[in-house]
Structures are given as structure tokens and as C-alpha cells.
């Protein structure tokens, strides 16, 4: 996908066609049955341009819209979709701006993720842009800096340690060309750690990994590009052959001076499945691209595949193993196992990828097969087997979320 006119741009069709209005619907019809014990809100966030005539549309920079369904006692109580009210969105909708501090004067309708922490619903985005807090009904309350404890920007992806309840994130910012920052938010919603880690060239750090004793950092060759910024590219990050690829182990309870870096072949990572420690080694399962953001374009590079990286400090090296070379993304586990050994992992394989990511001829052939066009993959990482749950044409598989059964019905093991 490249910056260009709206006509024909893949982000404006199919699964990526923007919603043009906000809806509130109650007592939704249910086909089949919703498990009675599945209670809560299922939320998703994503870019949804409010001005469809704006030039240079880009998949990553449309204003955030949060969609939600409230499930309770076997019923779908409501559906809502709401734009995140940045100042610009509030003005476009004829509303008053929402309160809250900014970092470095920046504001944007957070469009990448939505999480719950410390009793708050938070819309997240990366690159130093602000976190927004939402109400239970998805109305925007305002910008959030965790009670004045957040020193800069936050991150698109975060991870809760299920043992401590702490929320971890790794932030980057185009104004920080020489560092990234590991952040820890306490269970009561205050930033209790902000550790600057020296890097060069201002790399994009979309995600990271967590183990019992380490924060796994990705310092990879997609970096801030002044040439792209001067050319008007709205997300000015590009593949940089001159930037070495490496993965770092930052001690969770030590300073940046203790980080150990290990070289890897050039590649890029958007999303981590999980990581854990195997003796002195660190095992990281993730989706990797051998090359991406060539010329600051998302569609130029190499397609994604599921890999395992084994970091061996004693040998001073990282072993990369391909677990599944099909075109897939959005890896998830049972979040109760974050930073601990896992057996199963879930990814999405969908034809919608072919619109905006690099792909091979065999990817297109596979995605044209109804058996894999829109599928949720369950990987058994002990046996190497993978099961596919196929969704019908006209529907789209999204990022999977594991909802454990109540104890009375649980049949999974500790490595679900």
C-alpha cells in the first residue's frame, strides 16, 4: 500500500472500508448461542478516517474508532462504535475538546489498540502520541498520562504480567533518535518505572516481549526517515539497510546498563506471540518479515511468517526457526501465560492481508482457496500441528482473544 489518492486504495475497501457513522444498538440478534458464562465487553480499535476526502490516506493514520459488544448471560446487550475524540475529531463532530495533557504538544485519535487497566479503558497508539481514556460506553473522557506519572509517550502494545498485575510497555518517539523507553504501570495505574535504553536512528518499536526476568527489545532496521517526512509521508519510517538488526535482553529489575544485545539477520517484527525462559535461554515466538517498509511503503518487502527465536546468551547468538511460513499475523496466546511457557498459539490468516502487505504468488494462491481465505489458526507448538477454523466468505478474521472457561468447565492444562 502506498500513499496516494482514495480511488483504489486498498485500505478503503473490504474489511478496511471505514464506518461513516456512530451507532448504538441494543438486544442484538444472536445466531447460535453465546456461552452464558462469557460476560464482558469485547472491544476493538482501528483506523477509521473521519474525512474520506483527505489526501494521502494511510492504513496506520486514520482516526481511531473503537467498536464494542457487551455480552451478558447469553445475550448481546449492546453494540457501539465511537471515534476517539482527539481535538480534531471533536471539532469535526461539532463537540467541545476533551481534557488532558499532551506530550510535546501532540494529539491524535489513538487508533491501534484498546485495553483495560486499573479500572480504566484505554485507547493506545504509538510514536509518542497520547493515550485516551474511554467510558464503559466508549465515550471519550480525555487524554490520560496515568495521573501525571507518564514522562513521555506510551506504546501501541502493552503486556500485563499475570503474577504482579503490572502493565509493561516499550515506547518510541520520532523525537527520540537516541533512545527507547521501557515503562511499567502499577496495578493501580501509576508509572513506577521509566527506563531509557540507548539506540540509534530512531527505530520503530511496535511491540516487545516479556519473560520472568527480561524485557525483550527489538532494535530492527525500520527507522525514522527524514527524507520520507520531507516528502509528506504521514508515517515517515522506512527500511534502513545501514541499521543493524538486533534483539536485546533488558533486566526487568536492573538498569539499561545491563541490557545485552544479540545480532539477528535483517528483519522486522510487528507482533509477538509470547516469550519465556528455558534455563539460560530465552524463547520468543513472533511474526517476522525479512524486509518491510521499503521506500516507506507497507506493501514493499517480504510477507510475514511465524517464527521462533531462541536467544542463547552463552553462545552469544540467536537461532531463528520458521514455525509456519504461511502469510499470517496478529499472534496471541492465553494471556494468563504471558512470560511463561506456552504450548498453543493463535494467528490469523486472511485474504485481507493481500491488499496491503507484501506477498508471494503462493500466498495469493493459498488465500484464494476457501479453505484458508479467512481462518483462525491454532498452533500446537509442541507437535508442530496447526488447526484452522475457517470463517465464511464475506466475514473477516480478526485478532484472536483467548477467553478461558470458568473453573467448573475448564478442560485446558496449564499450557493452554
mmCIF file of C-alpha atoms in Angstrom:
data_model
loop_
_atom_site.group_PDB
_atom_site.id
_atom_site.type_symbol
_atom_site.label_atom_id
_atom_site.label_comp_id
_atom_site.label_asym_id
_atom_site.label_seq_id
_atom_site.Cartn_x
_atom_site.Cartn_y
_atom_site.Cartn_z
ATOM 1 C CA UNK A 1 0.000 0.000 0.000
ATOM 2 C CA UNK A 2 1.348 3.413 -0.870
ATOM 3 C CA UNK A 3 0.263 6.903 -0.061
ATOM 4 C CA UNK A 4 -1.994 8.065 -2.879
ATOM 5 C CA UNK A 5 -5.495 9.049 -3.881
ATOM 6 C CA UNK A 6 -8.501 7.392 -2.289
ATOM 7 C CA UNK A 7 -9.594 5.713 -5.518
ATOM 8 C CA UNK A 8 -8.440 2.119 -5.480
ATOM 9 C CA UNK A 9 -6.542 2.432 -2.231
ATOM 10 C CA UNK A 10 -6.988 -0.979 -0.561
ATOM 11 C CA UNK A 11 -7.485 0.452 2.923
ATOM 12 C CA UNK A 12 -10.845 1.802 1.778
ATOM 13 C CA UNK A 13 -12.456 -1.440 0.709
ATOM 14 C CA UNK A 14 -13.491 -4.775 2.171
ATOM 15 C CA UNK A 15 -12.506 -5.212 5.796
ATOM 16 C CA UNK A 16 -10.870 -1.787 5.794
ATOM 17 C CA UNK A 17 -13.771 0.256 4.480
ATOM 18 C CA UNK A 18 -14.415 2.964 7.088
ATOM 19 C CA UNK A 19 -17.634 3.280 9.063
ATOM 20 C CA UNK A 20 -19.277 6.611 8.287
ATOM 21 C CA UNK A 21 -21.469 6.981 11.370
ATOM 22 C CA UNK A 22 -21.662 6.072 15.037
ATOM 23 C CA UNK A 23 -24.286 3.510 16.021
ATOM 24 C CA UNK A 24 -25.824 2.360 19.282
ATOM 25 C CA UNK A 25 -27.864 -0.839 19.111
ATOM 26 C CA UNK A 26 -29.423 -2.862 21.936
ATOM 27 C CA UNK A 27 -30.538 -6.507 22.309
ATOM 28 C CA UNK A 28 -28.708 -7.741 19.239
ATOM 29 C CA UNK A 29 -29.997 -10.854 17.470
ATOM 30 C CA UNK A 30 -27.774 -13.884 18.068
ATOM 31 C CA UNK A 31 -27.236 -16.684 15.577
ATOM 32 C CA UNK A 32 -26.466 -19.843 17.514
ATOM 33 C CA UNK A 33 -25.705 -19.273 21.188
ATOM 34 C CA UNK A 34 -23.434 -17.051 23.254
ATOM 35 C CA UNK A 35 -21.970 -19.060 26.164
ATOM 36 C CA UNK A 36 -23.788 -17.910 29.280
ATOM 37 C CA UNK A 37 -20.536 -17.578 31.214
ATOM 38 C CA UNK A 38 -18.961 -15.259 28.588
ATOM 39 C CA UNK A 39 -19.626 -11.948 30.319
ATOM 40 C CA UNK A 40 -17.944 -8.659 29.492
ATOM 41 C CA UNK A 41 -17.195 -6.248 26.675
ATOM 42 C CA UNK A 42 -15.401 -7.351 23.511
ATOM 43 C CA UNK A 43 -13.680 -4.256 22.111
ATOM 44 C CA UNK A 44 -11.526 -3.495 19.103
ATOM 45 C CA UNK A 45 -9.832 -0.343 17.873
ATOM 46 C CA UNK A 46 -8.652 0.573 14.410
ATOM 47 C CA UNK A 47 -8.037 3.429 11.982
ATOM 48 C CA UNK A 48 -11.268 4.902 10.607
ATOM 49 C CA UNK A 49 -10.771 8.183 8.687
ATOM 50 C CA UNK A 50 -13.321 10.820 9.573
ATOM 51 C CA UNK A 51 -12.586 12.803 6.398
ATOM 52 C CA UNK A 52 -12.911 10.453 3.439
ATOM 53 C CA UNK A 53 -11.789 13.187 1.050
ATOM 54 C CA UNK A 54 -8.495 13.822 2.816
ATOM 55 C CA UNK A 55 -5.431 13.294 0.599
ATOM 56 C CA UNK A 56 -2.785 10.644 1.174
ATOM 57 C CA UNK A 57 -4.816 8.008 3.020
ATOM 58 C CA UNK A 58 -2.708 5.572 5.012
ATOM 59 C CA UNK A 59 -3.651 2.407 6.860
ATOM 60 C CA UNK A 60 -1.893 3.466 10.050
ATOM 61 C CA UNK A 61 -3.005 7.067 10.423
ATOM 62 C CA UNK A 62 -6.809 7.150 10.211
ATOM 63 C CA UNK A 63 -8.557 8.385 13.332
ATOM 64 C CA UNK A 64 -9.214 5.651 15.877
ATOM 65 C CA UNK A 65 -12.685 4.149 16.155
ATOM 66 C CA UNK A 66 -13.488 1.733 18.971
ATOM 67 C CA UNK A 67 -16.169 -0.894 18.387
ATOM 68 C CA UNK A 68 -17.677 -2.892 21.217
ATOM 69 C CA UNK A 69 -20.207 -5.607 22.031
ATOM 70 C CA UNK A 70 -21.455 -6.135 25.584
ATOM 71 C CA UNK A 71 -22.163 -9.802 26.371
ATOM 72 C CA UNK A 72 -24.030 -10.962 29.476
ATOM 73 C CA UNK A 73 -25.907 -14.150 30.425
ATOM 74 C CA UNK A 74 -26.025 -15.439 26.858
ATOM 75 C CA UNK A 75 -27.245 -12.139 25.409
ATOM 76 C CA UNK A 76 -25.581 -9.477 23.291
ATOM 77 C CA UNK A 77 -26.793 -6.456 25.233
ATOM 78 C CA UNK A 78 -25.394 -3.722 23.001
ATOM 79 C CA UNK A 79 -23.121 -2.718 20.160
ATOM 80 C CA UNK A 80 -21.460 0.691 19.962
ATOM 81 C CA UNK A 81 -18.847 2.298 17.746
ATOM 82 C CA UNK A 82 -17.276 5.617 18.665
ATOM 83 C CA UNK A 83 -14.491 7.734 17.250
ATOM 84 C CA UNK A 84 -11.814 8.576 19.789
ATOM 85 C CA UNK A 85 -12.268 12.296 20.381
ATOM 86 C CA UNK A 86 -8.948 13.948 19.729
ATOM 87 C CA UNK A 87 -9.275 17.721 19.445
ATOM 88 C CA UNK A 88 -9.511 17.455 15.658
ATOM 89 C CA UNK A 89 -12.216 14.759 15.805
ATOM 90 C CA UNK A 90 -14.196 16.685 18.417
ATOM 91 C CA UNK A 91 -14.052 19.789 16.218
ATOM 92 C CA UNK A 92 -15.143 17.820 13.132
ATOM 93 C CA UNK A 93 -18.126 16.490 15.089
ATOM 94 C CA UNK A 94 -19.032 19.912 16.481
ATOM 95 C CA UNK A 95 -18.120 18.989 20.060
ATOM 96 C CA UNK A 96 -16.056 20.547 22.805
ATOM 97 C CA UNK A 97 -12.467 19.286 23.118
ATOM 98 C CA UNK A 98 -11.750 16.707 25.788
ATOM 99 C CA UNK A 99 -9.380 17.493 28.668
ATOM 100 C CA UNK A 100 -5.980 16.054 29.444
ATOM 101 C CA UNK A 101 -2.253 16.686 28.990
ATOM 102 C CA UNK A 102 -0.265 16.183 25.820
ATOM 103 C CA UNK A 103 3.302 15.044 25.327
ATOM 104 C CA UNK A 104 5.368 17.513 23.318
ATOM 105 C CA UNK A 105 2.188 19.254 22.162
ATOM 106 C CA UNK A 106 0.987 16.226 20.196
ATOM 107 C CA UNK A 107 -2.575 14.981 19.805
ATOM 108 C CA UNK A 108 -4.139 12.188 17.752
ATOM 109 C CA UNK A 109 -7.186 9.916 17.968
ATOM 110 C CA UNK A 110 -5.487 6.744 19.268
ATOM 111 C CA UNK A 111 -6.161 4.052 16.682
ATOM 112 C CA UNK A 112 -4.137 0.900 17.364
ATOM 113 C CA UNK A 113 -5.279 -0.945 20.469
ATOM 114 C CA UNK A 114 -7.750 -0.786 23.359
ATOM 115 C CA UNK A 115 -7.072 -2.310 26.775
ATOM 116 C CA UNK A 116 -8.383 -2.307 30.312
ATOM 117 C CA UNK A 117 -6.092 -1.484 33.230
ATOM 118 C CA UNK A 118 -6.610 -0.189 36.765
ATOM 119 C CA UNK A 119 -10.335 0.154 36.132
ATOM 120 C CA UNK A 120 -9.813 2.281 33.029
ATOM 121 C CA UNK A 121 -10.490 1.617 29.351
ATOM 122 C CA UNK A 122 -7.552 2.972 27.356
ATOM 123 C CA UNK A 123 -7.143 3.549 23.610
ATOM 124 C CA UNK A 124 -3.488 3.201 22.610
ATOM 125 C CA UNK A 125 -1.286 4.317 19.740
ATOM 126 C CA UNK A 126 2.459 4.540 19.242
ATOM 127 C CA UNK A 127 5.166 7.052 18.330
ATOM 128 C CA UNK A 128 4.736 9.362 21.326
ATOM 129 C CA UNK A 129 1.068 10.152 20.752
ATOM 130 C CA UNK A 130 -1.305 10.312 23.735
ATOM 131 C CA UNK A 131 -3.322 7.600 25.445
ATOM 132 C CA UNK A 132 -7.076 8.293 25.571
ATOM 133 C CA UNK A 133 -9.396 7.100 28.326
ATOM 134 C CA UNK A 134 -12.902 5.897 27.398
ATOM 135 C CA UNK A 135 -16.028 5.296 29.449
ATOM 136 C CA UNK A 136 -17.762 1.938 29.788
ATOM 137 C CA UNK A 137 -19.988 3.053 26.893
ATOM 138 C CA UNK A 138 -16.928 4.027 24.782
ATOM 139 C CA UNK A 139 -17.362 7.789 25.103
ATOM 140 C CA UNK A 140 -14.058 9.678 25.200
ATOM 141 C CA UNK A 141 -13.239 11.040 28.649
ATOM 142 C CA UNK A 142 -9.920 12.637 27.758
ATOM 143 C CA UNK A 143 -6.180 12.189 27.405
ATOM 144 C CA UNK A 144 -4.532 10.041 30.072
ATOM 145 C CA UNK A 145 -0.995 10.287 31.477
ATOM 146 C CA UNK A 146 -1.568 7.913 34.402
ATOM 147 C CA UNK A 147 -2.095 10.627 36.964
ATOM 148 C CA UNK A 148 0.831 12.733 35.814
ATOM 149 C CA UNK A 149 3.344 9.876 36.085
ATOM 150 C CA UNK A 150 3.913 9.222 32.352
ATOM 151 C CA UNK A 151 7.067 11.135 31.343
ATOM 152 C CA UNK A 152 6.557 10.980 27.577
ATOM 153 C CA UNK A 153 4.626 8.927 25.053
ATOM 154 C CA UNK A 154 3.244 5.426 25.540
ATOM 155 C CA UNK A 155 3.022 2.487 23.129
ATOM 156 C CA UNK A 156 0.692 0.634 20.782
ATOM 157 C CA UNK A 157 1.107 -2.678 22.589
ATOM 158 C CA UNK A 158 1.459 -3.472 26.256
ATOM 159 C CA UNK A 159 1.580 -6.641 28.326
ATOM 160 C CA UNK A 160 0.281 -7.411 31.802
ATOM 161 C CA UNK A 161 2.405 -9.665 33.979
ATOM 162 C CA UNK A 162 -0.257 -12.050 35.336
ATOM 163 C CA UNK A 163 1.770 -12.607 38.533
ATOM 164 C CA UNK A 164 2.266 -8.960 39.514
ATOM 165 C CA UNK A 165 -0.572 -7.204 37.674
ATOM 166 C CA UNK A 166 1.932 -4.689 36.307
ATOM 167 C CA UNK A 167 1.446 -3.322 32.789
ATOM 168 C CA UNK A 168 4.639 -3.186 30.694
ATOM 169 C CA UNK A 169 5.245 -1.200 27.506
ATOM 170 C CA UNK A 170 8.137 -0.054 25.320
ATOM 171 C CA UNK A 171 7.724 3.447 23.901
ATOM 172 C CA UNK A 172 9.430 5.127 20.976
ATOM 173 C CA UNK A 173 9.060 8.633 19.561
ATOM 174 C CA UNK A 174 10.280 10.306 16.371
ATOM 175 C CA UNK A 175 11.866 12.998 18.522
ATOM 176 C CA UNK A 176 13.934 10.384 20.387
ATOM 177 C CA UNK A 177 16.544 9.386 17.829
ATOM 178 C CA UNK A 178 18.863 8.044 20.527
ATOM 179 C CA UNK A 179 16.644 6.016 22.850
ATOM 180 C CA UNK A 180 13.540 3.957 23.510
ATOM 181 C CA UNK A 181 11.855 3.658 26.904
ATOM 182 C CA UNK A 182 10.658 0.701 28.984
ATOM 183 C CA UNK A 183 7.627 1.646 31.077
ATOM 184 C CA UNK A 184 5.959 -0.175 33.963
ATOM 185 C CA UNK A 185 2.483 0.842 35.159
ATOM 186 C CA UNK A 186 1.439 -0.434 38.587
ATOM 187 C CA UNK A 187 -1.852 -2.285 39.144
ATOM 188 C CA UNK A 188 -3.312 0.963 40.487
ATOM 189 C CA UNK A 189 -2.447 2.866 37.317
ATOM 190 C CA UNK A 190 0.747 4.802 38.093
ATOM 191 C CA UNK A 191 4.008 4.671 36.111
ATOM 192 C CA UNK A 192 6.566 3.223 38.524
ATOM 193 C CA UNK A 193 9.425 2.689 36.082
ATOM 194 C CA UNK A 194 10.638 4.611 33.024
ATOM 195 C CA UNK A 195 13.981 3.250 31.846
ATOM 196 C CA UNK A 196 15.666 4.876 28.845
ATOM 197 C CA UNK A 197 17.561 2.401 26.644
ATOM 198 C CA UNK A 198 20.108 3.866 24.191
ATOM 199 C CA UNK A 199 19.576 3.073 20.488
ATOM 200 C CA UNK A 200 20.456 4.867 17.255
ATOM 201 C CA UNK A 201 18.481 6.120 14.235
ATOM 202 C CA UNK A 202 15.067 6.255 15.950
ATOM 203 C CA UNK A 203 13.776 2.704 15.242
ATOM 204 C CA UNK A 204 10.081 1.805 15.090
ATOM 205 C CA UNK A 205 9.315 -0.467 18.058
ATOM 206 C CA UNK A 206 5.732 -1.626 17.607
ATOM 207 C CA UNK A 207 5.887 -4.455 20.157
ATOM 208 C CA UNK A 208 8.220 -6.266 22.549
ATOM 209 C CA UNK A 209 8.244 -9.432 24.659
ATOM 210 C CA UNK A 210 8.278 -10.186 28.358
ATOM 211 C CA UNK A 211 9.751 -13.071 30.343
ATOM 212 C CA UNK A 212 10.067 -13.673 34.067
ATOM 213 C CA UNK A 213 13.355 -11.778 34.265
ATOM 214 C CA UNK A 214 13.717 -9.916 30.967
ATOM 215 C CA UNK A 215 12.141 -7.385 28.683
ATOM 216 C CA UNK A 216 12.893 -8.478 25.102
ATOM 217 C CA UNK A 217 13.593 -5.453 22.891
ATOM 218 C CA UNK A 218 13.539 -5.298 19.083
ATOM 219 C CA UNK A 219 16.001 -2.844 17.505
ATOM 220 C CA UNK A 220 15.390 -3.527 13.827
ATOM 221 C CA UNK A 221 16.087 -1.731 10.529
ATOM 222 C CA UNK A 222 12.830 0.208 10.145
ATOM 223 C CA UNK A 223 13.798 3.681 11.353
ATOM 224 C CA UNK A 224 12.659 7.288 11.203
ATOM 225 C CA UNK A 225 13.253 8.712 7.716
ATOM 226 C CA UNK A 226 13.706 12.457 7.341
ATOM 227 C CA UNK A 227 13.507 12.024 3.557
ATOM 228 C CA UNK A 228 10.074 10.393 3.899
ATOM 229 C CA UNK A 229 8.935 13.113 6.311
ATOM 230 C CA UNK A 230 10.059 15.849 3.910
ATOM 231 C CA UNK A 231 8.214 14.054 1.091
ATOM 232 C CA UNK A 232 4.979 14.259 3.097
ATOM 233 C CA UNK A 233 4.724 10.593 4.072
ATOM 234 C CA UNK A 234 2.375 10.553 7.064
ATOM 235 C CA UNK A 235 4.201 7.667 8.752
ATOM 236 C CA UNK A 236 7.827 8.548 7.941
ATOM 237 C CA UNK A 237 9.527 5.258 8.782
ATOM 238 C CA UNK A 238 11.447 3.254 6.191
ATOM 239 C CA UNK A 239 13.648 0.208 5.757
ATOM 240 C CA UNK A 240 17.232 1.203 6.585
ATOM 241 C CA UNK A 241 19.962 -1.121 5.293
ATOM 242 C CA UNK A 242 22.538 0.757 7.359
ATOM 243 C CA UNK A 243 20.838 -0.016 10.676
ATOM 244 C CA UNK A 244 21.933 -3.361 12.193
ATOM 245 C CA UNK A 245 19.213 -5.733 13.379
ATOM 246 C CA UNK A 246 19.467 -6.910 16.970
ATOM 247 C CA UNK A 247 17.402 -8.192 19.872
ATOM 248 C CA UNK A 248 18.074 -7.084 23.432
ATOM 249 C CA UNK A 249 17.533 -8.594 26.866
ATOM 250 C CA UNK A 250 16.842 -5.818 29.384
ATOM 251 C CA UNK A 251 16.779 -6.955 33.028
ATOM 252 C CA UNK A 252 13.315 -6.305 34.426
ATOM 253 C CA UNK A 253 14.812 -5.257 37.740
ATOM 254 C CA UNK A 254 18.002 -3.620 36.517
ATOM 255 C CA UNK A 255 19.037 -0.563 34.551
ATOM 256 C CA UNK A 256 19.734 -0.041 30.873
ATOM 257 C CA UNK A 257 23.433 -0.621 31.523
ATOM 258 C CA UNK A 258 22.561 -4.287 31.963
ATOM 259 C CA UNK A 259 20.926 -4.783 28.549
ATOM 260 C CA UNK A 260 22.599 -7.427 26.388
ATOM 261 C CA UNK A 261 22.258 -7.177 22.606
ATOM 262 C CA UNK A 262 22.417 -10.021 20.074
ATOM 263 C CA UNK A 263 22.607 -9.624 16.311
ATOM 264 C CA UNK A 264 19.937 -11.164 14.074
ATOM 265 C CA UNK A 265 19.642 -11.204 10.281
ATOM 266 C CA UNK A 266 17.847 -8.106 8.940
ATOM 267 C CA UNK A 267 14.098 -8.374 9.543
ATOM 268 C CA UNK A 268 11.159 -6.590 11.145
ATOM 269 C CA UNK A 269 8.628 -7.594 13.816
ATOM 270 C CA UNK A 270 5.202 -6.088 14.360
ATOM 271 C CA UNK A 271 3.786 -8.566 16.890
ATOM 272 C CA UNK A 272 4.975 -11.069 19.494
ATOM 273 C CA UNK A 273 3.123 -14.261 20.363
ATOM 274 C CA UNK A 274 4.892 -14.796 23.714
ATOM 275 C CA UNK A 275 8.305 -15.320 25.292
ATOM 276 C CA UNK A 276 9.653 -17.389 28.165
ATOM 277 C CA UNK A 277 12.879 -18.617 29.706
ATOM 278 C CA UNK A 278 14.228 -22.100 29.057
ATOM 279 C CA UNK A 279 17.105 -22.345 31.502
ATOM 280 C CA UNK A 280 19.544 -19.614 30.499
ATOM 281 C CA UNK A 281 17.986 -19.321 27.039
ATOM 282 C CA UNK A 282 15.079 -17.072 26.097
ATOM 283 C CA UNK A 283 12.479 -18.383 23.637
ATOM 284 C CA UNK A 284 10.463 -15.814 21.673
ATOM 285 C CA UNK A 285 7.630 -16.761 19.293
ATOM 286 C CA UNK A 286 6.655 -13.975 16.901
ATOM 287 C CA UNK A 287 5.641 -12.997 13.384
ATOM 288 C CA UNK A 288 8.609 -11.753 11.353
ATOM 289 C CA UNK A 289 9.157 -10.067 7.980
ATOM 290 C CA UNK A 290 12.530 -10.410 6.275
ATOM 291 C CA UNK A 291 12.054 -6.896 4.919
ATOM 292 C CA UNK A 292 9.335 -4.230 5.272
ATOM 293 C CA UNK A 293 8.607 -0.523 4.791
ATOM 294 C CA UNK A 294 10.851 -0.369 1.737
ATOM 295 C CA UNK A 295 10.676 3.231 0.469
ATOM 296 C CA UNK A 296 8.377 3.876 3.482
ATOM 297 C CA UNK A 297 5.689 1.678 1.879
ATOM 298 C CA UNK A 298 3.955 -1.095 3.769
ATOM 299 C CA UNK A 299 3.400 -3.200 0.646
ATOM 300 C CA UNK A 300 7.095 -3.394 -0.328
ATOM 301 C CA UNK A 301 9.195 -6.035 1.371
ATOM 302 C CA UNK A 302 8.610 -9.662 2.324
ATOM 303 C CA UNK A 303 5.493 -11.405 3.671
ATOM 304 C CA UNK A 304 5.057 -12.370 7.337
ATOM 305 C CA UNK A 305 5.606 -15.823 8.805
ATOM 306 C CA UNK A 306 5.503 -17.386 12.265
ATOM 307 C CA UNK A 307 8.973 -17.877 13.738
ATOM 308 C CA UNK A 308 10.702 -18.924 16.954
ATOM 309 C CA UNK A 309 13.775 -17.016 18.070
ATOM 310 C CA UNK A 310 15.953 -18.707 20.679
ATOM 311 C CA UNK A 311 18.331 -16.285 22.354
ATOM 312 C CA UNK A 312 21.367 -18.113 23.730
ATOM 313 C CA UNK A 313 23.411 -15.777 25.947
ATOM 314 C CA UNK A 314 26.146 -18.372 26.478
ATOM 315 C CA UNK A 315 26.721 -18.703 22.742
ATOM 316 C CA UNK A 316 26.063 -15.015 22.116
ATOM 317 C CA UNK A 317 23.647 -15.720 19.294
ATOM 318 C CA UNK A 318 20.008 -16.026 18.223
ATOM 319 C CA UNK A 319 18.670 -19.054 16.366
ATOM 320 C CA UNK A 320 15.709 -18.335 14.065
ATOM 321 C CA UNK A 321 13.339 -21.198 13.236
ATOM 322 C CA UNK A 322 10.355 -20.956 10.891
ATOM 323 C CA UNK A 323 7.307 -22.485 12.580
ATOM 324 C CA UNK A 324 4.775 -21.796 9.809
ATOM 325 C CA UNK A 325 5.591 -19.967 6.569
ATOM 326 C CA UNK A 326 2.008 -19.154 5.622
ATOM 327 C CA UNK A 327 1.070 -15.474 5.432
ATOM 328 C CA UNK A 328 -0.319 -14.782 8.920
ATOM 329 C CA UNK A 329 -0.378 -12.085 11.581
ATOM 330 C CA UNK A 330 -1.840 -10.945 14.935
ATOM 331 C CA UNK A 331 -0.426 -13.744 17.137
ATOM 332 C CA UNK A 332 -1.959 -14.268 20.579
ATOM 333 C CA UNK A 333 -1.842 -16.707 23.489
ATOM 334 C CA UNK A 334 -3.890 -17.274 26.600
ATOM 335 C CA UNK A 335 -2.820 -14.062 28.362
ATOM 336 C CA UNK A 336 -2.588 -15.859 31.710
ATOM 337 C CA UNK A 337 0.619 -17.394 30.339
ATOM 338 C CA UNK A 338 2.339 -14.141 29.376
ATOM 339 C CA UNK A 339 6.086 -14.520 30.130
ATOM 340 C CA UNK A 340 5.620 -18.240 30.892
ATOM 341 C CA UNK A 341 5.957 -21.361 28.709
ATOM 342 C CA UNK A 342 3.033 -21.883 26.335
ATOM 343 C CA UNK A 343 2.023 -24.775 24.137
ATOM 344 C CA UNK A 344 -0.660 -23.214 21.948
ATOM 345 C CA UNK A 345 -0.672 -20.019 19.948
ATOM 346 C CA UNK A 346 -3.266 -18.418 17.686
ATOM 347 C CA UNK A 347 -2.804 -16.398 14.493
ATOM 348 C CA UNK A 348 -4.969 -15.060 11.677
ATOM 349 C CA UNK A 349 -4.654 -15.974 8.015
ATOM 350 C CA UNK A 350 -6.885 -13.825 5.811
ATOM 351 C CA UNK A 351 -7.216 -12.646 2.246
ATOM 352 C CA UNK A 352 -7.486 -9.068 3.510
ATOM 353 C CA UNK A 353 -3.715 -9.164 4.089
ATOM 354 C CA UNK A 354 -3.130 -9.460 0.351
ATOM 355 C CA UNK A 355 -4.424 -5.917 -0.127
ATOM 356 C CA UNK A 356 -1.744 -4.142 1.827
ATOM 357 C CA UNK A 357 1.163 -6.415 2.840
ATOM 358 C CA UNK A 358 3.965 -7.851 0.727
ATOM 359 C CA UNK A 359 3.010 -11.238 -0.666
ATOM 360 C CA UNK A 360 4.242 -14.065 -2.842
ATOM 361 C CA UNK A 361 2.417 -15.770 -5.690
ATOM 362 C CA UNK A 362 1.885 -18.830 -3.489
ATOM 363 C CA UNK A 363 0.342 -16.600 -0.807
ATOM 364 C CA UNK A 364 -2.236 -15.312 -3.260
ATOM 365 C CA UNK A 365 -2.975 -18.844 -4.469
ATOM 366 C CA UNK A 366 -3.462 -20.078 -0.903
ATOM 367 C CA UNK A 367 -5.618 -17.109 0.059
ATOM 368 C CA UNK A 368 -7.854 -17.742 -2.952
ATOM 369 C CA UNK A 369 -8.611 -21.185 -1.527
ATOM 370 C CA UNK A 370 -11.845 -21.021 0.531
ATOM 371 C CA UNK A 371 -10.242 -23.416 2.998
ATOM 372 C CA UNK A 372 -7.783 -20.721 4.076
ATOM 373 C CA UNK A 373 -9.207 -17.406 2.858
ATOM 374 C CA UNK A 374 -10.304 -16.277 6.325
ATOM 375 C CA UNK A 375 -9.071 -18.587 9.034
ATOM 376 C CA UNK A 376 -8.079 -18.605 12.675
ATOM 377 C CA UNK A 377 -5.055 -20.860 13.108
ATOM 378 C CA UNK A 378 -4.376 -22.744 16.336
ATOM 379 C CA UNK A 379 -0.740 -23.825 16.520
ATOM 380 C CA UNK A 380 0.359 -26.684 18.756
ATOM 381 C CA UNK A 381 3.953 -25.643 19.285
ATOM 382 C CA UNK A 382 4.843 -28.942 20.927
ATOM 383 C CA UNK A 383 3.871 -31.098 17.956
ATOM 384 C CA UNK A 384 4.076 -28.559 15.119
ATOM 385 C CA UNK A 385 0.465 -29.256 14.133
ATOM 386 C CA UNK A 386 -1.928 -26.446 13.229
ATOM 387 C CA UNK A 387 -5.727 -26.448 13.093
ATOM 388 C CA UNK A 388 -7.744 -23.960 11.044
ATOM 389 C CA UNK A 389 -11.173 -22.600 11.908
ATOM 390 C CA UNK A 390 -12.481 -21.198 8.632
ATOM 391 C CA UNK A 391 -14.871 -18.253 8.558
ATOM 392 C CA UNK A 392 -17.386 -17.877 5.707
ATOM 393 C CA UNK A 393 -16.857 -15.604 2.736
ATOM 394 C CA UNK A 394 -17.903 -12.063 3.472
ATOM 395 C CA UNK A 395 -16.565 -12.191 7.021
ATOM 396 C CA UNK A 396 -13.095 -11.338 8.236
ATOM 397 C CA UNK A 397 -10.973 -12.994 10.867
ATOM 398 C CA UNK A 398 -9.586 -10.524 13.408
ATOM 399 C CA UNK A 399 -7.016 -10.656 16.177
ATOM 400 C CA UNK A 400 -7.920 -13.649 18.378
ATOM 401 C CA UNK A 401 -8.563 -13.217 22.086
ATOM 402 C CA UNK A 402 -8.469 -16.236 24.385
ATOM 403 C CA UNK A 403 -11.301 -16.270 26.930
ATOM 404 C CA UNK A 404 -10.747 -19.071 29.477
ATOM 405 C CA UNK A 405 -13.682 -21.161 30.612
ATOM 406 C CA UNK A 406 -14.769 -20.896 34.247
ATOM 407 C CA UNK A 407 -13.095 -23.479 36.516
ATOM 408 C CA UNK A 408 -16.144 -25.758 36.517
ATOM 409 C CA UNK A 409 -15.939 -26.186 32.742
ATOM 410 C CA UNK A 410 -12.199 -25.897 32.240
ATOM 411 C CA UNK A 411 -10.574 -28.727 30.392
ATOM 412 C CA UNK A 412 -7.333 -26.978 29.445
ATOM 413 C CA UNK A 413 -3.999 -27.561 31.105
ATOM 414 C CA UNK A 414 -1.503 -25.066 32.449
ATOM 415 C CA UNK A 415 -0.094 -24.712 28.933
ATOM 416 C CA UNK A 416 -3.326 -23.840 27.104
#
